[in-house]
Coordinates of C-alpha atoms in Angstrom, one line a residue:
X1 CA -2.2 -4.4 -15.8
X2 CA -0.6 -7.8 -16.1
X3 CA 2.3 -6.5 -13.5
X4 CA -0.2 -5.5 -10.9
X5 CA -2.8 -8.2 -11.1
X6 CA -1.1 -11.5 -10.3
X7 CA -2.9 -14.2 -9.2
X8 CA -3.2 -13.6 -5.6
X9 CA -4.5 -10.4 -6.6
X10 CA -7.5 -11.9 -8.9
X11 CA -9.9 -11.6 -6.0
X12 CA -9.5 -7.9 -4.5
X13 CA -11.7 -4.7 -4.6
X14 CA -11.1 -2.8 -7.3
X15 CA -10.5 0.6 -5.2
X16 CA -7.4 -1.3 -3.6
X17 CA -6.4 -2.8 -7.5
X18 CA -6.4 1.2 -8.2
X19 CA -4.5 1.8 -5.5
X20 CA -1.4 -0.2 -6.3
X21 CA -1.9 0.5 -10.1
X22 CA -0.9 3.5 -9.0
X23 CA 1.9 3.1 -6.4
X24 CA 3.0 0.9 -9.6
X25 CA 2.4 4.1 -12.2
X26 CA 4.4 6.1 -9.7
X27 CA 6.9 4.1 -8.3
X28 CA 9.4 6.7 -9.0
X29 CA 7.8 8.8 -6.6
X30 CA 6.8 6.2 -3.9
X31 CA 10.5 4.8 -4.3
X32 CA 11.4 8.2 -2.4
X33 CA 8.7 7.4 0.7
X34 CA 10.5 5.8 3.8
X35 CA 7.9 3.0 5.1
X36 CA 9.1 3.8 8.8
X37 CA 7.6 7.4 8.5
X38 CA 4.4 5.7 7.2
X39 CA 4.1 3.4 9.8
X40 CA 4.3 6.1 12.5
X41 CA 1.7 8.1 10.8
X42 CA -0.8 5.5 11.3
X43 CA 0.2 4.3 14.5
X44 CA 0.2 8.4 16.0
X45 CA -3.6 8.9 13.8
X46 CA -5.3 5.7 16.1
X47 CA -4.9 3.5 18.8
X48 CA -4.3 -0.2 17.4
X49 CA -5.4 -3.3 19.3
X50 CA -1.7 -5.1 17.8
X51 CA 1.3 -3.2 17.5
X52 CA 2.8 -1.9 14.4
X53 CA 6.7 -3.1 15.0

């Protein structure tokens, strides 16, 4: 817990603090995720009103 919550973290939701407790859990798998192919999966799913890149 001390690894994930810092002090810029103190003030978040706790659905989001669960969310990178586990990227954090399972960084061995998430090490194997390109962030590019992330990045076009969200900017294909919606229209933004600022660009991704």
């Amino acid at each position: 817990m001390k690894h994930v919550k810092t002090d810029l973290r103190n003030k978040m939701e706790d659905d989001f603090l669960a969310d990178s407790m586990i990227m954090y859990i399972e960084r061995d798998l998430v090490h194997d995720i390109d962030s590019d192919s992330i990045i076009d999966y969200f900017y294909s799913v919606k229209q933004r009103r600022a660009q991704l890149r």
